[in-house]
mmCIF file of C-alpha atoms in Angstrom:
data_model
loop_
_atom_site.group_PDB
_atom_site.id
_atom_site.type_symbol
_atom_site.label_atom_id
_atom_site.label_comp_id
_atom_site.label_asym_id
_atom_site.label_seq_id
_atom_site.Cartn_x
_atom_site.Cartn_y
_atom_site.Cartn_z
ATOM 1 C CA MET A 351 79.833 -23.202 41.285
ATOM 2 C CA ARG A 352 80.409 -19.471 40.969
ATOM 3 C CA THR A 353 80.441 -18.899 37.209
ATOM 4 C CA ILE A 354 78.932 -15.676 35.840
ATOM 5 C CA THR A 355 77.938 -15.454 32.170
ATOM 6 C CA PHE A 356 76.462 -12.465 30.332
ATOM 7 C CA ASP A 357 73.939 -11.936 27.584
ATOM 8 C CA ASP A 358 74.547 -8.294 26.714
ATOM 9 C CA THR A 359 71.838 -8.339 24.058
ATOM 10 C CA LYS A 360 69.217 -9.063 26.718
ATOM 11 C CA GLN A 361 71.088 -7.161 29.458
ATOM 12 C CA GLN A 362 71.076 -10.289 31.621
ATOM 13 C CA ALA A 363 73.553 -12.328 33.648
ATOM 14 C CA THR A 364 73.326 -15.975 34.681
ATOM 15 C CA VAL A 365 75.022 -16.682 38.006
ATOM 16 C CA GLN A 366 75.679 -20.053 39.618
ATOM 17 C CA PHE A 367 74.342 -20.555 43.106
ATOM 18 C CA GLY A 368 77.693 -20.591 44.947
ATOM 19 C CA GLN A 369 78.481 -16.962 44.165
ATOM 20 C CA THR A 370 78.443 -14.222 46.813
ATOM 21 C CA LEU A 371 77.348 -10.594 46.633
ATOM 22 C CA GLY A 372 80.710 -8.833 46.677
ATOM 23 C CA PRO A 373 82.401 -10.724 43.828
ATOM 24 C CA LEU A 374 79.164 -10.601 41.819
ATOM 25 C CA ALA A 375 78.905 -6.830 42.268
ATOM 26 C CA LEU A 376 82.550 -6.431 41.262
ATOM 27 C CA VAL A 377 82.134 -8.346 37.993
ATOM 28 C CA LEU A 378 78.853 -6.614 37.181
ATOM 29 C CA GLY A 379 80.332 -3.183 37.834
ATOM 30 C CA GLN A 380 83.352 -3.876 35.651
ATOM 31 C CA ARG A 381 80.925 -4.539 32.818
ATOM 32 C CA GLY A 382 78.813 -1.451 33.528
ATOM 33 C CA TYR A 383 75.935 -3.236 35.263
ATOM 34 C CA ALA A 384 74.405 -3.314 38.736
ATOM 35 C CA LEU A 385 71.761 -5.043 40.854
ATOM 36 C CA PRO A 386 69.999 -4.128 44.106
ATOM 37 C CA HIS A 387 71.404 -6.107 47.035
ATOM 38 C CA GLY A 388 72.703 -5.905 50.571
ATOM 39 C CA THR A 389 76.049 -4.565 51.716
ATOM 40 C CA CYS A 390 77.714 -7.697 53.157
ATOM 41 C CA SER A 391 80.125 -9.004 50.517
ATOM 42 C CA GLY A 392 80.172 -12.570 51.818
ATOM 43 C CA VAL A 393 76.413 -13.175 51.703
ATOM 44 C CA GLY A 394 75.439 -15.896 49.234
ATOM 45 C CA ILE A 395 73.269 -14.928 46.290
ATOM 46 C CA SER A 396 70.916 -17.900 46.620
ATOM 47 C CA GLY A 397 69.190 -17.191 49.905
ATOM 48 C CA HIS A 398 69.438 -13.454 49.313
ATOM 49 C CA SER A 399 67.670 -13.768 45.958
ATOM 50 C CA LEU A 400 65.016 -16.294 46.988
ATOM 51 C CA GLY A 401 64.011 -14.461 50.178
ATOM 52 C CA GLY A 402 63.930 -10.854 48.945
ATOM 53 C CA GLY A 403 67.274 -9.061 48.882
ATOM 54 C CA TRP A 404 67.072 -5.459 50.093
ATOM 55 C CA GLY A 405 69.692 -2.763 49.530
ATOM 56 C CA PHE A 406 70.060 0.996 49.328
ATOM 57 C CA THR A 407 69.136 0.945 45.630
ATOM 58 C CA SER A 408 65.964 -1.059 46.266
ATOM 59 C CA ARG A 409 63.724 2.009 46.472
ATOM 60 C CA LYS A 410 64.714 2.668 42.835
ATOM 61 C CA TRP A 411 65.282 -0.869 41.532
ATOM 62 C CA GLY A 412 63.209 -3.138 43.790
ATOM 63 C CA TRP A 413 64.188 -6.313 45.611
ATOM 64 C CA LEU A 414 66.937 -8.485 44.157
ATOM 65 C CA LEU A 415 64.221 -11.130 43.827
ATOM 66 C CA ASP A 416 62.368 -8.890 41.374
ATOM 67 C CA HIS A 417 65.316 -9.120 38.970
ATOM 68 C CA VAL A 418 65.289 -12.927 38.753
ATOM 69 C CA VAL A 419 63.890 -13.744 35.296
ATOM 70 C CA SER A 420 64.595 -17.491 35.320
ATOM 71 C CA VAL A 421 66.240 -20.194 37.418
ATOM 72 C CA GLU A 422 67.753 -23.613 36.894
ATOM 73 C CA PHE A 423 66.231 -25.919 39.495
ATOM 74 C CA VAL A 424 66.957 -29.494 40.616
ATOM 75 C CA ASP A 425 64.009 -31.254 42.273
ATOM 76 C CA ILE A 426 64.223 -34.067 44.833
ATOM 77 C CA THR A 427 64.230 -36.717 42.073
ATOM 78 C CA GLY A 428 67.317 -35.140 40.510
ATOM 79 C CA SER A 429 65.440 -33.787 37.513
ATOM 80 C CA ILE A 430 66.639 -30.433 36.181
ATOM 81 C CA ARG A 431 64.031 -27.828 35.293
ATOM 82 C CA THR A 432 64.289 -24.346 33.844
ATOM 83 C CA LEU A 433 61.637 -22.124 35.405
ATOM 84 C CA GLY A 434 60.474 -18.666 34.403
ATOM 85 C CA PRO A 435 57.483 -16.486 33.556
ATOM 86 C CA MET A 436 56.490 -18.738 30.635
ATOM 87 C CA SER A 437 56.438 -21.937 32.732
ATOM 88 C CA THR A 438 53.178 -23.886 32.815
ATOM 89 C CA GLY A 439 51.503 -26.437 35.062
ATOM 90 C CA GLU A 440 53.536 -27.614 38.037
ATOM 91 C CA ASP A 441 56.550 -25.638 36.831
ATOM 92 C CA ALA A 442 54.512 -22.426 36.943
ATOM 93 C CA GLU A 443 53.533 -23.173 40.534
ATOM 94 C CA LEU A 444 57.182 -23.781 41.392
ATOM 95 C CA TRP A 445 58.203 -20.519 39.732
ATOM 96 C CA TRP A 446 55.655 -18.749 41.935
ATOM 97 C CA ALA A 447 56.722 -20.561 45.119
ATOM 98 C CA LEU A 448 60.497 -20.333 44.792
ATOM 99 C CA ARG A 449 60.409 -16.547 44.657
ATOM 100 C CA GLY A 450 59.815 -15.973 48.350
ATOM 101 C CA ALA A 451 59.955 -19.482 49.834
ATOM 102 C CA GLY A 452 62.578 -21.225 47.723
ATOM 103 C CA SER A 453 65.358 -21.716 50.254
ATOM 104 C CA ASN A 454 65.664 -25.509 50.776
ATOM 105 C CA ASN A 455 61.935 -26.209 50.648
ATOM 106 C CA PHE A 456 61.302 -27.726 47.206
ATOM 107 C CA GLY A 457 64.692 -28.459 45.690
ATOM 108 C CA ILE A 458 67.924 -26.654 44.887
ATOM 109 C CA VAL A 459 68.245 -23.624 42.633
ATOM 110 C CA THR A 460 71.598 -24.070 40.896
ATOM 111 C CA SER A 461 71.644 -20.843 38.884
ATOM 112 C CA PHE A 462 69.836 -17.525 38.598
ATOM 113 C CA THR A 463 69.359 -15.366 35.525
ATOM 114 C CA TYR A 464 69.003 -11.700 36.443
ATOM 115 C CA ALA A 465 67.737 -8.720 34.487
ATOM 116 C CA LEU A 466 70.449 -6.116 35.070
ATOM 117 C CA GLU A 467 70.404 -2.400 35.728
ATOM 118 C CA VAL A 468 72.850 -0.041 34.053
ATOM 119 C CA ALA A 469 75.363 1.087 36.668
ATOM 120 C CA PRO A 470 74.683 4.742 37.542
ATOM 121 C CA PRO A 471 77.337 7.200 36.316
ATOM 122 C CA THR A 472 77.183 9.231 39.529
ATOM 123 C CA VAL A 473 76.259 8.138 43.034
ATOM 124 C CA VAL A 474 76.482 9.654 46.503
ATOM 125 C CA ASN A 475 77.201 7.691 49.664
ATOM 126 C CA TYR A 476 76.076 9.598 52.712
ATOM 127 C CA GLY A 477 75.748 9.367 56.466
ATOM 128 C CA MET A 478 74.612 11.776 59.147
ATOM 129 C CA ARG A 479 74.898 11.080 62.856
ATOM 130 C CA PHE A 480 72.872 12.390 65.780
ATOM 131 C CA ALA A 481 73.876 12.969 69.360
ATOM 132 C CA THR A 482 71.045 11.795 71.628
ATOM 133 C CA ASN A 483 68.293 9.209 71.838
ATOM 134 C CA LYS A 484 65.763 12.046 71.784
ATOM 135 C CA ASP A 485 67.279 13.331 68.535
ATOM 136 C CA CYS A 486 66.918 9.833 67.090
ATOM 137 C CA VAL A 487 63.236 9.745 68.036
ATOM 138 C CA HIS A 488 62.750 12.919 66.008
ATOM 139 C CA VAL A 489 64.721 11.466 63.077
ATOM 140 C CA LEU A 490 62.515 8.366 63.045
ATOM 141 C CA LEU A 491 59.365 10.488 63.115
ATOM 142 C CA ALA A 492 60.646 12.760 60.335
ATOM 143 C CA LEU A 493 61.502 9.748 58.163
ATOM 144 C CA GLN A 494 58.069 8.340 58.898
ATOM 145 C CA GLU A 495 56.428 11.575 57.749
ATOM 146 C CA LEU A 496 58.503 12.214 54.620
ATOM 147 C CA GLY A 497 58.976 8.558 53.700
ATOM 148 C CA GLY A 498 55.223 8.085 53.849
ATOM 149 C CA LEU A 499 54.763 10.550 50.983
ATOM 150 C CA ASP A 500 54.813 9.385 47.380
ATOM 151 C CA ALA A 501 57.256 11.683 45.605
ATOM 152 C CA ASN A 502 55.346 11.099 42.365
ATOM 153 C CA ASP A 503 52.403 12.949 43.912
ATOM 154 C CA ASP A 504 53.992 15.128 46.590
ATOM 155 C CA PRO A 505 57.161 17.184 45.983
ATOM 156 C CA ASN A 506 58.002 16.933 49.690
ATOM 157 C CA GLY A 507 58.440 13.164 49.505
ATOM 158 C CA PHE A 508 61.683 11.258 48.983
ATOM 159 C CA PRO A 509 62.281 10.256 45.353
ATOM 160 C CA PRO A 510 63.184 6.591 44.846
ATOM 161 C CA GLU A 511 66.758 7.611 43.981
ATOM 162 C CA LEU A 512 67.273 8.142 47.726
ATOM 163 C CA GLY A 513 67.863 4.908 49.596
ATOM 164 C CA GLY A 514 68.601 4.856 53.287
ATOM 165 C CA GLN A 515 68.298 3.306 56.694
ATOM 166 C CA LEU A 516 68.248 4.678 60.197
ATOM 167 C CA ILE A 517 70.669 2.692 62.357
ATOM 168 C CA ILE A 518 70.171 3.166 66.077
ATOM 169 C CA MET A 519 73.152 2.184 68.192
ATOM 170 C CA GLY A 520 71.910 3.656 71.468
ATOM 171 C CA ARG A 521 73.938 5.470 74.069
ATOM 172 C CA ARG A 522 77.262 3.840 74.876
ATOM 173 C CA VAL A 523 80.071 5.164 77.030
ATOM 174 C CA ASN A 524 82.281 7.660 75.168
ATOM 175 C CA ASP A 525 80.171 7.535 71.985
ATOM 176 C CA ALA A 526 79.589 10.890 70.301
ATOM 177 C CA SER A 527 76.507 9.664 68.439
ATOM 178 C CA VAL A 528 73.676 7.244 69.079
ATOM 179 C CA CYS A 529 72.137 6.869 65.607
ATOM 180 C CA GLN A 530 72.942 7.395 61.954
ATOM 181 C CA PHE A 531 70.846 7.899 58.826
ATOM 182 C CA THR A 532 72.933 6.459 56.027
ATOM 183 C CA GLY A 533 72.583 5.215 52.474
ATOM 184 C CA GLN A 534 73.041 6.011 48.806
ATOM 185 C CA TYR A 535 71.609 8.524 46.374
ATOM 186 C CA LEU A 536 71.589 7.696 42.667
ATOM 187 C CA GLY A 537 72.619 11.034 41.255
ATOM 188 C CA SER A 538 74.861 14.011 41.900
ATOM 189 C CA LYS A 539 75.849 15.585 45.185
ATOM 190 C CA TYR A 540 73.937 18.707 44.168
ATOM 191 C CA ASN A 541 70.697 16.783 43.626
ATOM 192 C CA TYR A 542 71.251 14.766 46.799
ATOM 193 C CA THR A 543 71.576 17.988 48.785
ATOM 194 C CA THR A 544 68.295 19.242 47.354
ATOM 195 C CA VAL A 545 66.533 16.061 48.474
ATOM 196 C CA ILE A 546 68.140 15.663 51.890
ATOM 197 C CA ASP A 547 67.402 19.295 52.729
ATOM 198 C CA ARG A 548 63.761 18.210 53.070
ATOM 199 C CA LEU A 549 64.761 15.982 55.979
ATOM 200 C CA LEU A 550 67.132 18.543 57.487
ATOM 201 C CA ALA A 551 64.447 21.247 57.360
ATOM 202 C CA LYS A 552 61.966 18.939 59.075
ATOM 203 C CA LEU A 553 64.510 18.142 61.784
ATOM 204 C CA SER A 554 65.469 21.793 62.203
ATOM 205 C CA SER A 555 61.836 22.621 62.904
ATOM 206 C CA ARG A 556 62.072 20.098 65.737
ATOM 207 C CA GLY A 557 65.289 21.619 67.066
ATOM 208 C CA VAL A 558 67.460 18.752 65.810
ATOM 209 C CA LYS A 559 70.547 18.842 63.605
ATOM 210 C CA PRO A 560 73.190 16.241 62.724
ATOM 211 C CA LEU A 561 76.660 16.268 64.196
ATOM 212 C CA GLU A 562 79.029 18.181 61.932
ATOM 213 C CA PRO A 563 81.387 17.670 60.259
ATOM 214 C CA GLU A 564 83.481 14.917 61.809
ATOM 215 C CA GLU A 565 80.534 12.569 62.404
ATOM 216 C CA SER A 566 78.789 12.997 59.037
ATOM 217 C CA TYR A 567 79.827 12.615 55.406
ATOM 218 C CA ILE A 568 78.776 13.110 51.770
ATOM 219 C CA ARG A 569 80.944 11.340 49.184
ATOM 220 C CA GLU A 570 80.287 11.551 45.440
ATOM 221 C CA PHE A 571 81.556 8.796 43.126
ATOM 222 C CA HIS A 572 81.694 8.529 39.354
ATOM 223 C CA THR A 573 82.513 4.817 39.322
ATOM 224 C CA TRP A 574 79.931 2.363 40.640
ATOM 225 C CA ASN A 575 82.450 -0.122 42.015
ATOM 226 C CA LEU A 576 84.270 2.606 43.940
ATOM 227 C CA ALA A 577 80.974 3.606 45.535
ATOM 228 C CA LEU A 578 80.243 -0.021 46.441
ATOM 229 C CA THR A 579 83.725 -0.557 47.867
ATOM 230 C CA ASP A 580 83.313 2.569 49.988
ATOM 231 C CA LEU A 581 80.023 1.130 51.231
ATOM 232 C CA MET A 582 80.811 -2.585 51.520
ATOM 233 C CA GLY A 583 84.565 -2.732 51.956
ATOM 234 C CA PRO A 584 86.684 -4.918 49.651
ATOM 235 C CA LEU A 585 84.242 -6.646 47.301
ATOM 236 C CA GLU A 586 86.243 -9.870 47.252
ATOM 237 C CA ALA A 587 86.635 -10.073 51.027
ATOM 238 C CA SER A 588 85.802 -13.427 52.612
ATOM 239 C CA SER A 589 83.199 -13.809 55.325
ATOM 240 C CA VAL A 590 84.151 -13.714 58.995
ATOM 241 C CA PRO A 591 81.770 -15.894 61.046
ATOM 242 C CA LEU A 592 80.233 -14.156 64.066
ATOM 243 C CA PRO A 593 77.636 -15.335 66.594
ATOM 244 C CA TYR A 594 74.587 -13.381 65.498
ATOM 245 C CA TYR A 595 70.897 -13.138 66.320
ATOM 246 C CA ALA A 596 68.206 -10.985 64.736
ATOM 247 C CA GLN A 597 64.488 -10.330 64.816
ATOM 248 C CA SER A 598 62.606 -8.418 62.135
ATOM 249 C CA LEU A 599 59.306 -6.666 61.521
ATOM 250 C CA LEU A 600 57.612 -5.225 58.461
ATOM 251 C CA ASP A 601 54.798 -2.772 59.125
ATOM 252 C CA ASN A 602 51.646 -2.284 57.053
ATOM 253 C CA GLY A 603 52.929 0.909 55.422
ATOM 254 C CA ARG A 604 51.582 3.287 58.057
ATOM 255 C CA PRO A 605 53.150 2.586 61.459
ATOM 256 C CA ASN A 606 52.081 6.063 62.655
ATOM 257 C CA TYR A 607 54.455 6.077 65.624
ATOM 258 C CA THR A 608 53.828 8.894 68.077
ATOM 259 C CA PHE A 609 56.713 10.582 69.883
ATOM 260 C CA ASP A 610 56.044 8.551 73.034
ATOM 261 C CA GLU A 611 55.844 5.294 71.075
ATOM 262 C CA ALA A 612 59.069 5.947 69.175
ATOM 263 C CA ASP A 613 60.709 6.953 72.445
ATOM 264 C CA SER A 614 59.603 3.697 74.084
ATOM 265 C CA ILE A 615 61.056 1.663 71.194
ATOM 266 C CA ILE A 616 64.448 3.343 71.465
ATOM 267 C CA ASN A 617 64.397 3.015 75.253
ATOM 268 C CA ALA A 618 63.782 -0.727 74.862
ATOM 269 C CA LEU A 619 66.769 -0.922 72.536
ATOM 270 C CA GLN A 620 68.856 1.002 75.059
ATOM 271 C CA THR A 621 68.151 -1.782 77.547
ATOM 272 C CA ALA A 622 69.177 -4.416 74.993
ATOM 273 C CA ILE A 623 72.450 -2.584 74.409
ATOM 274 C CA GLY A 624 73.377 -3.513 77.954
ATOM 275 C CA ILE A 625 73.642 -7.231 77.104
ATOM 276 C CA GLU A 626 77.131 -8.079 78.303
ATOM 277 C CA GLY A 627 79.650 -8.942 75.607
ATOM 278 C CA THR A 628 77.350 -8.167 72.675
ATOM 279 C CA SER A 629 76.838 -5.331 70.235
ATOM 280 C CA SER A 630 73.137 -4.692 69.590
ATOM 281 C CA HIS A 631 71.658 -2.315 67.024
ATOM 282 C CA MET A 632 68.372 -1.553 65.343
ATOM 283 C CA SER A 633 67.813 -0.582 61.718
ATOM 284 C CA PHE A 634 64.822 0.984 59.980
ATOM 285 C CA ASP A 635 65.233 0.328 56.239
ATOM 286 C CA LEU A 636 63.212 2.873 54.269
ATOM 287 C CA ASN A 637 60.675 1.709 51.672
ATOM 288 C CA GLY A 638 57.383 3.620 51.434
ATOM 289 C CA PRO A 639 54.790 4.340 48.732
ATOM 290 C CA GLY A 640 57.330 5.741 46.282
ATOM 291 C CA SER A 641 59.556 2.685 46.562
ATOM 292 C CA ARG A 642 59.931 0.031 43.867
ATOM 293 C CA THR A 643 59.950 -2.586 46.641
ATOM 294 C CA ASN A 644 56.251 -1.933 47.149
ATOM 295 C CA LEU A 645 55.242 -2.289 43.492
ATOM 296 C CA ASP A 646 54.254 -5.465 41.662
ATOM 297 C CA PRO A 647 57.213 -7.077 39.867
ATOM 298 C CA ALA A 648 57.456 -7.361 36.103
ATOM 299 C CA THR A 649 58.151 -11.108 36.413
ATOM 300 C CA GLY A 650 54.648 -11.930 37.633
ATOM 301 C CA ASP A 651 52.960 -13.036 40.833
ATOM 302 C CA MET A 652 55.166 -14.662 43.471
ATOM 303 C CA SER A 653 54.934 -16.041 47.005
ATOM 304 C CA PHE A 654 56.939 -13.108 48.418
ATOM 305 C CA ILE A 655 54.420 -10.858 50.185
ATOM 306 C CA HIS A 656 56.368 -7.916 51.619
ATOM 307 C CA ARG A 657 55.191 -5.050 49.412
ATOM 308 C CA ARG A 658 53.490 -2.590 51.740
ATOM 309 C CA SER A 659 55.956 -1.543 54.414
ATOM 310 C CA LEU A 660 57.308 1.880 55.192
ATOM 311 C CA PHE A 661 60.110 0.336 57.253
ATOM 312 C CA LEU A 662 61.770 -3.053 57.175
ATOM 313 C CA THR A 663 63.008 -3.139 60.761
ATOM 314 C CA GLN A 664 65.677 -5.393 62.236
ATOM 315 C CA VAL A 665 66.966 -5.702 65.790
ATOM 316 C CA TYR A 666 70.263 -7.536 65.714
ATOM 317 C CA SER A 667 72.957 -8.530 68.153
ATOM 318 C CA VAL A 668 76.514 -9.557 67.267
ATOM 319 C CA GLN A 669 78.591 -11.811 69.548
ATOM 320 C CA PHE A 670 75.324 -13.229 70.847
ATOM 321 C CA PRO A 671 75.662 -15.760 73.709
ATOM 322 C CA GLY A 672 75.997 -19.339 72.440
ATOM 323 C CA PHE A 673 73.651 -22.241 73.123
ATOM 324 C CA GLU A 674 76.020 -23.530 75.799
ATOM 325 C CA ASN A 675 75.527 -20.341 77.834
ATOM 326 C CA VAL A 676 71.874 -20.974 78.672
ATOM 327 C CA THR A 677 71.306 -18.232 81.240
ATOM 328 C CA ALA A 678 73.049 -15.435 79.340
ATOM 329 C CA ARG A 679 71.284 -16.447 76.132
ATOM 330 C CA ALA A 680 67.860 -16.405 77.798
ATOM 331 C CA VAL A 681 68.466 -12.935 79.258
ATOM 332 C CA ALA A 682 69.683 -11.624 75.900
ATOM 333 C CA LEU A 683 66.689 -13.098 74.065
ATOM 334 C CA ASP A 684 64.263 -11.482 76.483
ATOM 335 C CA LYS A 685 65.819 -8.055 75.924
ATOM 336 C CA ILE A 686 65.747 -8.378 72.131
ATOM 337 C CA ARG A 687 62.153 -9.631 72.230
ATOM 338 C CA ALA A 688 61.196 -6.655 74.378
ATOM 339 C CA VAL A 689 62.182 -4.287 71.561
ATOM 340 C CA ILE A 690 60.018 -6.095 69.004
ATOM 341 C CA ASP A 691 57.152 -6.443 71.489
ATOM 342 C CA THR A 692 57.305 -2.707 72.182
ATOM 343 C CA MET A 693 56.963 -2.041 68.461
ATOM 344 C CA LYS A 694 54.013 -4.401 68.106
ATOM 345 C CA GLN A 695 52.262 -2.833 71.085
ATOM 346 C CA THR A 696 52.103 0.478 69.222
ATOM 347 C CA SER A 697 49.548 -1.165 66.909
ATOM 348 C CA PRO A 698 48.521 -4.526 68.382
ATOM 349 C CA ASP A 699 45.898 -5.233 65.717
ATOM 350 C CA SER A 700 48.173 -4.417 62.789
ATOM 351 C CA ASP A 701 49.259 -7.004 60.242
ATOM 352 C CA TRP A 702 52.937 -7.270 61.193
ATOM 353 C CA HIS A 703 55.172 -9.609 59.198
ATOM 354 C CA ALA A 704 58.754 -10.873 59.488
ATOM 355 C CA TYR A 705 61.443 -10.992 56.807
ATOM 356 C CA GLN A 706 62.531 -14.517 55.896
ATOM 357 C CA ASN A 707 66.068 -13.370 55.076
ATOM 358 C CA TYR A 708 66.491 -12.265 58.711
ATOM 359 C CA ILE A 709 65.583 -15.726 59.946
ATOM 360 C CA ASP A 710 64.618 -15.953 63.610
ATOM 361 C CA PRO A 711 64.784 -19.503 65.050
ATOM 362 C CA TYR A 712 62.613 -18.478 68.014
ATOM 363 C CA LEU A 713 59.812 -16.885 65.987
ATOM 364 C CA ILE A 714 56.363 -18.219 66.863
ATOM 365 C CA SER A 715 54.059 -18.864 63.873
ATOM 366 C CA PHE A 716 56.977 -18.194 61.531
ATOM 367 C CA GLY A 717 55.077 -19.485 58.505
ATOM 368 C CA ARG A 718 52.393 -16.801 58.708
ATOM 369 C CA ALA A 719 54.964 -14.162 59.609
ATOM 370 C CA TYR A 720 57.151 -14.942 56.577
ATOM 371 C CA TYR A 721 54.555 -15.972 53.982
ATOM 372 C CA GLY A 722 51.230 -14.543 55.177
ATOM 373 C CA PHE A 723 48.173 -15.613 53.183
ATOM 374 C CA ASN A 724 50.377 -17.680 50.825
ATOM 375 C CA LEU A 725 51.330 -20.220 53.507
ATOM 376 C CA ASP A 726 48.573 -22.758 52.818
ATOM 377 C CA ARG A 727 49.282 -22.777 49.085
ATOM 378 C CA LEU A 728 53.008 -23.230 49.755
ATOM 379 C CA LYS A 729 52.411 -26.131 52.154
ATOM 380 C CA LEU A 730 50.180 -27.839 49.595
ATOM 381 C CA LEU A 731 52.946 -27.645 46.988
ATOM 382 C CA LYS A 732 55.518 -28.859 49.518
ATOM 383 C CA ARG A 733 53.442 -31.968 50.247
ATOM 384 C CA ALA A 734 52.996 -32.652 46.534
ATOM 385 C CA LEU A 735 56.656 -32.281 45.552
ATOM 386 C CA ASP A 736 58.385 -33.536 48.702
ATOM 387 C CA PRO A 737 55.887 -35.836 50.470
ATOM 388 C CA HIS A 738 58.584 -37.480 52.596
ATOM 389 C CA THR A 739 60.230 -34.178 53.584
ATOM 390 C CA VAL A 740 63.583 -35.033 52.064
ATOM 391 C CA LEU A 741 64.469 -31.346 52.249
ATOM 392 C CA ASP A 742 64.006 -30.143 55.796
ATOM 393 C CA PHE A 743 65.178 -27.566 58.308
ATOM 394 C CA PRO A 744 63.656 -26.198 61.545
ATOM 395 C CA GLN A 745 61.741 -23.430 59.773
ATOM 396 C CA GLY A 746 60.953 -25.397 56.648
ATOM 397 C CA LEU A 747 57.422 -25.480 55.291
ATOM 398 C CA ALA A 748 56.866 -28.949 56.753
ATOM 399 C CA HIS A 749 56.889 -27.342 60.218
ATOM 400 C CA ALA A 750 54.943 -24.177 59.407
#
C-alpha cells in the first residue's frame, strides 16, 4: 500500500501508509511539491508522521505531523473512519490523539492526506567542519546564542529559511574534524552567505573558524529533487538494517549551557565514542523561537507536545551490541546514558522531554517523557477504545 494521489486544486496529496520518505519525496518533487521530513529515504511515513517528523526544512515548514490534514483510520473492530479537523465526538478525540501518539496505540492509520509546500526554486545544502572538541563547544554555544533569537524581532537571529544540525562525532584516530554544522537554506547562495556570516562572525570572536575548503561545502541547487538526492542519497534506495540505539532530549527552549557544561557534554560523548565496534554520534537539531516547529499548527490542538525546544538532541550508536552480548551491551548503555545524564545535570529541575520517534526501550517513565501532560488523557482514550489491549507493544500506552 504505497499509492500516492494528488488533489492539485487543494495542493494536497493522499499517501498510503506503506510508503517511505525517499520515494514520496521523489514523486512530490517531480510534481513541484515538497514536505518537511527526515533524510533517511527508507523511513516509513506512518511512524514519522504520527510522532513528529523533523527535517532541515522544519524551521520554515514545521513538523511533518503539522501537514497532516486528514487520515483514514481502521479501529480494532475493523471499522474505517476518516478523521480530520471537522471530526466530532469520539472521532475528534482520536484526531487529537493520533497526532503525537498514534503509532499502534488505537488502531491503524492506512492513509495520510498532507497539505503540501511548493518546492523551493533555489536551495543551498551546506556543511562546515571543525577541528577540535573545544571548537565544537564554541559552535554549540554560538548556535545556542543565535538560535535563541527570534529573527522576526532581532536581525541577528537565524531566519526560519536556515535549517541545520550540529553533529558531534568526537575525536577519532586520523580524523581531521570532530563536528559538523550542516543543513539546508531555502534560498540563494548569496542570501545563505549573509545569514551564515552571523555564525562565522560569532565564532571568529571566539577564535574559532571552520576547516577550509576540503572539509566544508556550499552547494546551490535549482531543482528540489537534486538537492534532496545530494542530501539523502538515491531517493529510491532501500533500507539497510543496522543494529542501532538512540536516546533523545528536548530542552525547554533555554538550555543556557555554559562553556564548562557544554564541554562536559562533549567529553561524555568522547567516552561513548570508545565503545568497541560501534559508531556513536550526537546531534543538536536546531529549532528555537523563530522556528515553525514551535508554533501552534493550523490543523488544531494535538497530543504532540514538543513545541518549545531550542535543540532536539539525539545520542545514537550504530552497530550497537546485540541482546546476546549482555556485558558489552550493558557497558555501551552506561556510556550513552552518561551523555544524557550529563545534559540533564546542567538543569536538573528543567522540564526535559524525549522524542517518541527516537524510541528508547530503556527509557524510564517514557509516557511522561514522550507525551507530558497529555498522558492521562491518552490513557483514558486507550482504555475506552482498546479495553483488552489488542494493540500492544513495550512502550504502548497500556504500559505508560
